[in-house]
N, CA and C atoms as an extended XYZ file, in Angstrom:
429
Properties=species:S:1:pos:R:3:atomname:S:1:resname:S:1:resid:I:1 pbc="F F F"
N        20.479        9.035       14.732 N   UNK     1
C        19.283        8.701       13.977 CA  UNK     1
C        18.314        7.955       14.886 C   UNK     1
N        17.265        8.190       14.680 N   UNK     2
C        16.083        7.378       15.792 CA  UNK     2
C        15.669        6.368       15.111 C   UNK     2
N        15.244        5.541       15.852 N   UNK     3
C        15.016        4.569       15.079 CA  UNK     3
C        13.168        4.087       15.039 C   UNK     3
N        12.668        3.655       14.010 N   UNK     4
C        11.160        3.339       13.886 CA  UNK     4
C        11.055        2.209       14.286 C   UNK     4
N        10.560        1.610       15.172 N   UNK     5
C        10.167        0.268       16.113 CA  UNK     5
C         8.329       -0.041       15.506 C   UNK     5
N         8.952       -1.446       15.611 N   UNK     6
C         7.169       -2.160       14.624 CA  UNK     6
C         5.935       -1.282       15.740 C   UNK     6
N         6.415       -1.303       17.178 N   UNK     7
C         5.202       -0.865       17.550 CA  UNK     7
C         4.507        0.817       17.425 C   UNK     7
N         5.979        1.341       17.086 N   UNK     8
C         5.392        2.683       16.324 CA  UNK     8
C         4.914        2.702       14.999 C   UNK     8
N         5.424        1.848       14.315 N   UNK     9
C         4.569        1.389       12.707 CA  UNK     9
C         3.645        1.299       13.126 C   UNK     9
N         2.907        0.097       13.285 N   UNK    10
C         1.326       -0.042       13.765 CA  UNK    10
C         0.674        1.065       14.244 C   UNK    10
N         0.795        2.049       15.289 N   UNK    11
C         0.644        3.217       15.813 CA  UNK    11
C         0.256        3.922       14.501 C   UNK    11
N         1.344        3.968       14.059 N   UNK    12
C         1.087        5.651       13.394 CA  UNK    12
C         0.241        5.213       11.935 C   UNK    12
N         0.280        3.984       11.430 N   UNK    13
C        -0.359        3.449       10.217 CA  UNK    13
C        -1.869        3.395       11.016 C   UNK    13
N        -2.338        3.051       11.592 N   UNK    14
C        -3.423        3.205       12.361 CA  UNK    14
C        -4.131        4.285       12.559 C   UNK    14
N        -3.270        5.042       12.872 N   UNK    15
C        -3.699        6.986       12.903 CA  UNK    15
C        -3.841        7.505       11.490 C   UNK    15
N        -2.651        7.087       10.794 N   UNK    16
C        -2.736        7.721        9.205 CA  UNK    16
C        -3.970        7.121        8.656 C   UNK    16
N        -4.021        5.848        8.757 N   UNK    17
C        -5.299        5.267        7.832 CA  UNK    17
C        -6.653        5.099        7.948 C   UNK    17
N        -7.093        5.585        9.451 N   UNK    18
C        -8.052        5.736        9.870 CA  UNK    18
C        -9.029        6.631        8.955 C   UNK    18
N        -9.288        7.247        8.877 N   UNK    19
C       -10.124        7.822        8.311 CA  UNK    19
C       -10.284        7.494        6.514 C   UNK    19
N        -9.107        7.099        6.302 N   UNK    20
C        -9.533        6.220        4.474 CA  UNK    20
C       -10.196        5.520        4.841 C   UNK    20
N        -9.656        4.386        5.798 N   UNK    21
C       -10.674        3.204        5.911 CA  UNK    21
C       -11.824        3.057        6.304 C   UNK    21
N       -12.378        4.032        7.218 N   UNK    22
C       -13.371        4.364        7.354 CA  UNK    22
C       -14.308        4.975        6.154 C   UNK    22
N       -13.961        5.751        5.390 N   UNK    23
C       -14.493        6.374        4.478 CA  UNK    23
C       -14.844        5.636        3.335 C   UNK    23
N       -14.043        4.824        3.349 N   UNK    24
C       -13.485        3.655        1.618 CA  UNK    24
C       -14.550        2.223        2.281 C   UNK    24
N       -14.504        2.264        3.580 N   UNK    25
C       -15.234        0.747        4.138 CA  UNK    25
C       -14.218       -0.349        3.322 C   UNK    25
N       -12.866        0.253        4.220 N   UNK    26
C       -12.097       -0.990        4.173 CA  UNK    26
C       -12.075       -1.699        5.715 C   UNK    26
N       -11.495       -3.158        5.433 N   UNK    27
C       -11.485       -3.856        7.165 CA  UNK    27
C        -9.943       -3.665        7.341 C   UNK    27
N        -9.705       -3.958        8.342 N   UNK    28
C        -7.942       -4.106        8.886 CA  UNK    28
C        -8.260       -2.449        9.977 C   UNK    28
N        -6.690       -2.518       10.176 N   UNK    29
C        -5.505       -3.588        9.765 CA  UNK    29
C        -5.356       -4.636       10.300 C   UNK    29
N        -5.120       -5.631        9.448 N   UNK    30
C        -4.424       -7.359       10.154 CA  UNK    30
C        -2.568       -6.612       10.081 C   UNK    30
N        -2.553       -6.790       11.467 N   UNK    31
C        -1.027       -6.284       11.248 CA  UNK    31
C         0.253       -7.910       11.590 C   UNK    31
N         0.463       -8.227       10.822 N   UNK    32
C         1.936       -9.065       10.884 CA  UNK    32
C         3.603       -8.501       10.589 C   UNK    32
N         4.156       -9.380       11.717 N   UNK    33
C         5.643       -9.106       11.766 CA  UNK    33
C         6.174      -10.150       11.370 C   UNK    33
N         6.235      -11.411       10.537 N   UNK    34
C         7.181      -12.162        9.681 CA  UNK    34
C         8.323      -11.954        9.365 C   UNK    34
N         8.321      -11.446        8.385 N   UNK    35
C         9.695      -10.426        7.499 CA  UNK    35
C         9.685       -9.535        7.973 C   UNK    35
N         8.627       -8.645        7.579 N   UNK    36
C         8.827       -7.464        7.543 CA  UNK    36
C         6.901       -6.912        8.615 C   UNK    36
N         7.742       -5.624        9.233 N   UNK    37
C         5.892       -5.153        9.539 CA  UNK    37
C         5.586       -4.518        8.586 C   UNK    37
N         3.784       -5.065        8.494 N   UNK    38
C         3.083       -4.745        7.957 CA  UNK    38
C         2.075       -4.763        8.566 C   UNK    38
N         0.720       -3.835        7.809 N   UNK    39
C        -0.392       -3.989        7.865 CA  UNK    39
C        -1.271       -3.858        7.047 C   UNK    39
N        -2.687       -4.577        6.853 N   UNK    40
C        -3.101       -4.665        5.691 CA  UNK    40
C        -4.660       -3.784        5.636 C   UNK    40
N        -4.738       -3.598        4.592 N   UNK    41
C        -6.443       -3.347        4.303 CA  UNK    41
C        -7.275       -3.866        3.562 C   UNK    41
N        -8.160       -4.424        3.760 N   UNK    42
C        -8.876       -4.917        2.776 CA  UNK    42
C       -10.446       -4.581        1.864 C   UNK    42
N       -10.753       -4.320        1.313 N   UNK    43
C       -11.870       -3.677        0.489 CA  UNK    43
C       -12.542       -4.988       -0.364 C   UNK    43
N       -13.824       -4.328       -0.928 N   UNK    44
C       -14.163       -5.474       -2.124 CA  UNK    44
C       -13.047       -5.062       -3.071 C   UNK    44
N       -12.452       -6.885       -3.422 N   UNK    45
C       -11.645       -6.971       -4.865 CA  UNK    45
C       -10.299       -6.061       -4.314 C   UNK    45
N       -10.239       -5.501       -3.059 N   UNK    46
C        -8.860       -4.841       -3.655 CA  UNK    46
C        -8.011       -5.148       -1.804 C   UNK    46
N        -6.824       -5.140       -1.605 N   UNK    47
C        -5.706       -5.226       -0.417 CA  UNK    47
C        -4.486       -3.872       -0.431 C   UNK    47
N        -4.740       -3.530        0.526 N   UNK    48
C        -3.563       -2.167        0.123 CA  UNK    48
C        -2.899       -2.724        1.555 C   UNK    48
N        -1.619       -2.989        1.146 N   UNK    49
C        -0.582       -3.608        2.390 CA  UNK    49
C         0.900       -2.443        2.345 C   UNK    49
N         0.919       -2.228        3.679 N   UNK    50
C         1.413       -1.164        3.948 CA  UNK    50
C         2.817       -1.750        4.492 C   UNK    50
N         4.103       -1.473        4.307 N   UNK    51
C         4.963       -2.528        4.890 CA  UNK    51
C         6.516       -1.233        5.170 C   UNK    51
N         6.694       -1.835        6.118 N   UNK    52
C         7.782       -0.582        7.039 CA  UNK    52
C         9.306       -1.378        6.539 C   UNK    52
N         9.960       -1.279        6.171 N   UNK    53
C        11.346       -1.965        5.811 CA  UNK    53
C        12.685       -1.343        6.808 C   UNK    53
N        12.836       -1.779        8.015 N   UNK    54
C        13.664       -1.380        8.844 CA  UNK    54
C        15.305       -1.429        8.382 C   UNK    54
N        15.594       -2.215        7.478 N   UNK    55
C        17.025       -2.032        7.109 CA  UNK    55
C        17.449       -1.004        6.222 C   UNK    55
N        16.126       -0.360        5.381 N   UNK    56
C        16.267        0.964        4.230 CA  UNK    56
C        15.175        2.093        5.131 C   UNK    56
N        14.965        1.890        6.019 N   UNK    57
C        14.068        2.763        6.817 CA  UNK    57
C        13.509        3.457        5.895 C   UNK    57
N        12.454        2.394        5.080 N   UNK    58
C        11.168        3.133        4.288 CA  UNK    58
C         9.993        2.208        4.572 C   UNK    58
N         8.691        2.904        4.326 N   UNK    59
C         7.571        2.802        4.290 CA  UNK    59
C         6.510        2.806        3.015 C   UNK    59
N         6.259        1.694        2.644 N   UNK    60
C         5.506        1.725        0.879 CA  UNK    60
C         4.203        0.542        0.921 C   UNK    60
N         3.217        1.532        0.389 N   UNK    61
C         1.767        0.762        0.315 CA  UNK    61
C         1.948        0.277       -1.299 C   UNK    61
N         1.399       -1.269       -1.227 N   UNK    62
C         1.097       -1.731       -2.999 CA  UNK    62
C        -0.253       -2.052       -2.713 C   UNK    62
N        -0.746       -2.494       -3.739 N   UNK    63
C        -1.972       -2.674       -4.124 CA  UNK    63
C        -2.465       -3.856       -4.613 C   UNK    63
N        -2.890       -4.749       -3.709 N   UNK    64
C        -2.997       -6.406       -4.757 CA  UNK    64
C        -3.974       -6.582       -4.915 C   UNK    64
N        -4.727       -6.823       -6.211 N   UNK    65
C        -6.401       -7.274       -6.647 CA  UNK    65
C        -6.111       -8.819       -7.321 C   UNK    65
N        -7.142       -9.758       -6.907 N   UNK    66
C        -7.118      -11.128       -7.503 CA  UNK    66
C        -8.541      -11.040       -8.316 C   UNK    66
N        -8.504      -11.814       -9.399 N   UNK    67
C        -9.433      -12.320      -10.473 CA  UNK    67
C        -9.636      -13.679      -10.086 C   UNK    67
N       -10.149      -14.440      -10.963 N   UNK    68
C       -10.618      -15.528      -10.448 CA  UNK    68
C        -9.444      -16.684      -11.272 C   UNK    68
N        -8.570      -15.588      -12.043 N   UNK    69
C        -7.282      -16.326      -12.675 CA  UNK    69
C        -5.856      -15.938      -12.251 C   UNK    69
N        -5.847      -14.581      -11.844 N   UNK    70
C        -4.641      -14.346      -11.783 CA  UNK    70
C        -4.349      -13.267      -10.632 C   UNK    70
N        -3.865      -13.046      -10.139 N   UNK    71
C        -3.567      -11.909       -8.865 CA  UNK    71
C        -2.235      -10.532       -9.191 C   UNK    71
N        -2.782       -9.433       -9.170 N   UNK    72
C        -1.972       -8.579       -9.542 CA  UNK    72
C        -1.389       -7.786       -8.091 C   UNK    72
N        -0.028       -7.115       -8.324 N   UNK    73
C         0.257       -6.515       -7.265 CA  UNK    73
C         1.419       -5.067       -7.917 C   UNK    73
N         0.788       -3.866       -7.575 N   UNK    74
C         1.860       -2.759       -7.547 CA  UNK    74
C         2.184       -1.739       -6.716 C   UNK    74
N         3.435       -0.654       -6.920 N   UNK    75
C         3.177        0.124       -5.751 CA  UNK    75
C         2.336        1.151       -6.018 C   UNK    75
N         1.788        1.974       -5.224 N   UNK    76
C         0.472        2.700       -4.665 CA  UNK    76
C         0.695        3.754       -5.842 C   UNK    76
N         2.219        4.781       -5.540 N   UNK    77
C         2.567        5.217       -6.725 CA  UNK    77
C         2.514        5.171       -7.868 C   UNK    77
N         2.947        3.999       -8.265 N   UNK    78
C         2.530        3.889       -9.844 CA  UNK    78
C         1.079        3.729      -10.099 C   UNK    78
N         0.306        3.116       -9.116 N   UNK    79
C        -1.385        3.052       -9.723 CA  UNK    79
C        -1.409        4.165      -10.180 C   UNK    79
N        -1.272        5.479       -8.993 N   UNK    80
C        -1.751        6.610       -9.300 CA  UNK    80
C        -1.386        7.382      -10.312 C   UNK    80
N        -0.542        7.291      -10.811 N   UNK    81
C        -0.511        7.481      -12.111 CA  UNK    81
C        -0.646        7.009      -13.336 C   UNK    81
N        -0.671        5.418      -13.553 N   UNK    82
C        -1.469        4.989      -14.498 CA  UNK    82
C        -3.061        5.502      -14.459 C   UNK    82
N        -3.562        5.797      -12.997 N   UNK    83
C        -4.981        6.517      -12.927 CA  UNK    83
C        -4.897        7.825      -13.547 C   UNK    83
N        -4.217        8.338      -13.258 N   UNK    84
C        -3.951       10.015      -13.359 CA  UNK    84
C        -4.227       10.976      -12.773 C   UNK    84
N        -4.213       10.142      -11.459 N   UNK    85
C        -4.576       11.130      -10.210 CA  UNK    85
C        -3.208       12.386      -10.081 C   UNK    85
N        -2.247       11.676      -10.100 N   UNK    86
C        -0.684       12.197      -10.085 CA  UNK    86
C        -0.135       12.529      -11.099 C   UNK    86
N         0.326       13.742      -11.490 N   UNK    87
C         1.085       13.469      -12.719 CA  UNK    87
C         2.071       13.093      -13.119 C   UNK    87
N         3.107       12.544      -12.094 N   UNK    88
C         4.463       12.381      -12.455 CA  UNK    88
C         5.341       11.458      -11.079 C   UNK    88
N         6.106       10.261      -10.694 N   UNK    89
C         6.313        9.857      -10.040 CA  UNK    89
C         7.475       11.522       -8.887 C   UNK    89
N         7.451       10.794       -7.560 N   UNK    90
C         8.317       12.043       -6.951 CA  UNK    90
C         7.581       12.901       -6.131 C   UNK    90
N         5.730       12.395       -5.907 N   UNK    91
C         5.201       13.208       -4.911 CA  UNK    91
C         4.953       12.347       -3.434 C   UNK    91
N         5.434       11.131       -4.064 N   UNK    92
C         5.529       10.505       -2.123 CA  UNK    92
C         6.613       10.372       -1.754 C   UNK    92
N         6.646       10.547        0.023 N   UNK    93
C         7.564       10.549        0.960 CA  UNK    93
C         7.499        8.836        1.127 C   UNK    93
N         8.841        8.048        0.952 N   UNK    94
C         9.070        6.815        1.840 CA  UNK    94
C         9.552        6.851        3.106 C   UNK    94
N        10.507        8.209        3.636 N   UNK    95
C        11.301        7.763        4.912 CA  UNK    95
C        10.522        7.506        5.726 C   UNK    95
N        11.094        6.532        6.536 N   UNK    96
C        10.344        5.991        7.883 CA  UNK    96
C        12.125        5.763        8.993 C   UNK    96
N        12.929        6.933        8.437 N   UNK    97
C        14.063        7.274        9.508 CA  UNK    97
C        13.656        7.411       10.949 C   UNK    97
N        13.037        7.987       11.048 N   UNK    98
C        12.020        8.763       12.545 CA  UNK    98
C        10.674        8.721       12.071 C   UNK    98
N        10.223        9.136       13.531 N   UNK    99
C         8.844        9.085       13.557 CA  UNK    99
C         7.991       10.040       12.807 C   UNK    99
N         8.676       11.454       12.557 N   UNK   100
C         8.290       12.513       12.310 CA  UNK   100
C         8.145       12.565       10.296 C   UNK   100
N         9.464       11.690        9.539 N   UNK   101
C         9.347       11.271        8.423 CA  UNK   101
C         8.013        9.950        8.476 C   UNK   101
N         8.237        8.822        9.402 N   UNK   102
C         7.725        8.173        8.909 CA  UNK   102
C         5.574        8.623        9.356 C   UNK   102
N         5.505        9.665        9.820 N   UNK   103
C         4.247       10.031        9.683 CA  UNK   103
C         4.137       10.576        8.467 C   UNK   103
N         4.842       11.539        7.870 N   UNK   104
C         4.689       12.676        6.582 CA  UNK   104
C         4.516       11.582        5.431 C   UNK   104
N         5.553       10.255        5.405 N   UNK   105
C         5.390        9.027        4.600 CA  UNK   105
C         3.829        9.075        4.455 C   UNK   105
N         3.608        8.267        5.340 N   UNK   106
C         1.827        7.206        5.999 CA  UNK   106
C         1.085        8.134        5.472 C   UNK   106
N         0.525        9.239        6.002 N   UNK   107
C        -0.472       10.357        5.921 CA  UNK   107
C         0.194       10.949        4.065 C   UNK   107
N         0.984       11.130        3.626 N   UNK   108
C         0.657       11.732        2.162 CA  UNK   108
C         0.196        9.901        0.982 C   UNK   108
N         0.588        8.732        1.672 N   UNK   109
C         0.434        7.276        1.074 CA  UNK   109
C        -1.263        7.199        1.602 C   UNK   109
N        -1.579        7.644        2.644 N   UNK   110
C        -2.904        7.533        2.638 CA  UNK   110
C        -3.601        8.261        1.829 C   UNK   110
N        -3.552        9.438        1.487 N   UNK   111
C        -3.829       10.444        0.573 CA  UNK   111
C        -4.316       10.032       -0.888 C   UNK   111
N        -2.692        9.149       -0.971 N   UNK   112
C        -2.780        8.587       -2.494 CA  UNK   112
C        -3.733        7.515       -2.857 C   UNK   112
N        -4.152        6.904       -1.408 N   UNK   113
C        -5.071        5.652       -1.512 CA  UNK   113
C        -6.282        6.120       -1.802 C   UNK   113
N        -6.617        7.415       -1.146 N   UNK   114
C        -8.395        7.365       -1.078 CA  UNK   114
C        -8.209        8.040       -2.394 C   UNK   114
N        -7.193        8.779       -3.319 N   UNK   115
C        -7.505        9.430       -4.274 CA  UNK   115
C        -7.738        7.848       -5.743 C   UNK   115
N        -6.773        7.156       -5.371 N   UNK   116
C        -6.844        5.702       -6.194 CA  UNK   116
C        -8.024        4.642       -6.273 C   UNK   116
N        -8.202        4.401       -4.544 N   UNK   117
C        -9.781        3.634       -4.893 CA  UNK   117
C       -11.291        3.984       -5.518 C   UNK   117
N       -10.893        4.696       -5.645 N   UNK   118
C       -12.435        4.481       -7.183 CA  UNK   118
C       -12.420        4.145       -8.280 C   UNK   118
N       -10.989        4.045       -8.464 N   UNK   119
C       -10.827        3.519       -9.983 CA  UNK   119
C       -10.504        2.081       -9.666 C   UNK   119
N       -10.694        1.041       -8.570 N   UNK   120
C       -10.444        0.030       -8.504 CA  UNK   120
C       -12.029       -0.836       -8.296 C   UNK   120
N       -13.080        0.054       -8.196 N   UNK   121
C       -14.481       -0.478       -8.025 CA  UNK   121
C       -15.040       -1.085       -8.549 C   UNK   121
N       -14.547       -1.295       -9.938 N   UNK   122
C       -14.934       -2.170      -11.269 CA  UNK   122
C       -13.813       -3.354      -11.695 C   UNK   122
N       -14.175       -4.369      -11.465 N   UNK   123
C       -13.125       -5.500      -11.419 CA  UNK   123
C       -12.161       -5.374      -13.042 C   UNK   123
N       -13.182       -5.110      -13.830 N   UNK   124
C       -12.374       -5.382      -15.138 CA  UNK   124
C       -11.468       -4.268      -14.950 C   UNK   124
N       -11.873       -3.032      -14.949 N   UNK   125
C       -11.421       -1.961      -15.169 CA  UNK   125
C        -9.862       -1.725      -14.252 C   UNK   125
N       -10.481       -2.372      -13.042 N   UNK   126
C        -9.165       -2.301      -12.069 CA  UNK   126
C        -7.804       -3.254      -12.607 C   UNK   126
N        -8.457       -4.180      -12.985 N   UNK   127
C        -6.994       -5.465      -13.850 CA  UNK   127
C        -6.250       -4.696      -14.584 C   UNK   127
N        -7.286       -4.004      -15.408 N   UNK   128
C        -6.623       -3.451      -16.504 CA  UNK   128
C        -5.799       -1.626      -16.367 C   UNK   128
N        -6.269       -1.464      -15.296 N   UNK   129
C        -5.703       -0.450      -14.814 CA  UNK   129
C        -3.959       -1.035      -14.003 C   UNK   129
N        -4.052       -1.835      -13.435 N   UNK   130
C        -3.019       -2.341      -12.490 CA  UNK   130
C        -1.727       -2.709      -13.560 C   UNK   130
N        -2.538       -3.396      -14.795 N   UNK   131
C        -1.567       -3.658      -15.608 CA  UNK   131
C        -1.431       -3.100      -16.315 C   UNK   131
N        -1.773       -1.577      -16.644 N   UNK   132
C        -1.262       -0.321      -16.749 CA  UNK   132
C        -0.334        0.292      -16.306 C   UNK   132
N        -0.246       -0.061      -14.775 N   UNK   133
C         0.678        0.507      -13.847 CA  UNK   133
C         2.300       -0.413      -13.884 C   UNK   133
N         1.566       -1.741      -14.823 N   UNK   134
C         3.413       -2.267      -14.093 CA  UNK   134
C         2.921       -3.417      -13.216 C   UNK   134
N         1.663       -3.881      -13.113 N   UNK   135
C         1.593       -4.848      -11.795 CA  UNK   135
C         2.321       -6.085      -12.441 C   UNK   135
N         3.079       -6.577      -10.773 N   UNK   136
C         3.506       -7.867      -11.300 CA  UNK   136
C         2.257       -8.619      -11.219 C   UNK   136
N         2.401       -9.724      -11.637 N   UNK   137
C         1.155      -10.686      -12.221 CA  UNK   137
C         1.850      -12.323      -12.015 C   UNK   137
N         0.850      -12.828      -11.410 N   UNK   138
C         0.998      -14.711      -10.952 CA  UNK   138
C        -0.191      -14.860      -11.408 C   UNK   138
N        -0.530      -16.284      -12.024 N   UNK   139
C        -1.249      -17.257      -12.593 CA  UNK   139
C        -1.688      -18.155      -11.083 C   UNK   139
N        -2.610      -17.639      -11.132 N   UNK   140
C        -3.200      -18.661       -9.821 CA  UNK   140
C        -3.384      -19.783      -10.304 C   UNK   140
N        -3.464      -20.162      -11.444 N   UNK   141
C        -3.718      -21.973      -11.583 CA  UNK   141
C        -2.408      -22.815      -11.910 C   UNK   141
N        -1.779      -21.291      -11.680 N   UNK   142
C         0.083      -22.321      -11.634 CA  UNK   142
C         0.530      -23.217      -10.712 C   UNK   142
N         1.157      -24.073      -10.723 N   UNK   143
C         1.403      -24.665       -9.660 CA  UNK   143
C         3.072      -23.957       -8.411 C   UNK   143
């Protein structure tokens, strides 16, 4: 089995997302290795963080939008079908086994992004879409 190294993450999330982000006029990626690699995007009102999990060798974008009360976060998947871009969970690739899965991953998750951000352009609409989808949800004035 080959293995996916952070500096081929960055690489190939870079190549895959290029052209959403360009298109969408998102900024990033800010790429961090903490836990886990990732890299992020950022838009008005919305973060699509892309994160490589080397011990399940998968690859999964969520979606976090903050209000001025509370901050929501889900995966990319489920937006798209609370949107109804998708009809049914089972059309994205996670492996990130090799390089060759973890491109087919990136590039069909980018797909799902540019088909999702327009329905996130309207703040209300996007909350209420997210928590459609399942987003988990924190109280920013929690302590």
């Amino acid at each position: 089995m080959t293995v996916v190294f952070a500096k081929d993450f960055f690489d190939e999330v870079r190549s895959a997302c290029a052209s959403a982000a360009a298109a969408l006029g998102l900024t990033g990626p800010q790429e961090s290795q903490r836990v886990m690699s990732r890299a992020d995007y950022k838009g008005a009102g919305v973060e699509y963080r892309v994160r490589l999990d080397e011990s399940d060798a998968t690859v999964e974008c969520s979606v976090k939008i903050e209000t001025d009360t509370v901050r929501l976060t889900v995966g990319l998947e489920e937006l798209a079908i609370a949107a109804g871009v998708v009809e049914k969970r089972g059309g994205l690739s996670y492996s990130a086994r090799n390089l060759k899965q973890l491109r087919k991953s990136l590039h069909g998750q980018a797909g799902y992004l540019q088909r999702v951000h327009p329905f996130l352009a309207d703040a209300d609409a996007a909350e209420q879409l997210m928590r459609q989808a399942g987003a988990r949800e924190w109280n920013k004035d929690a302590p």
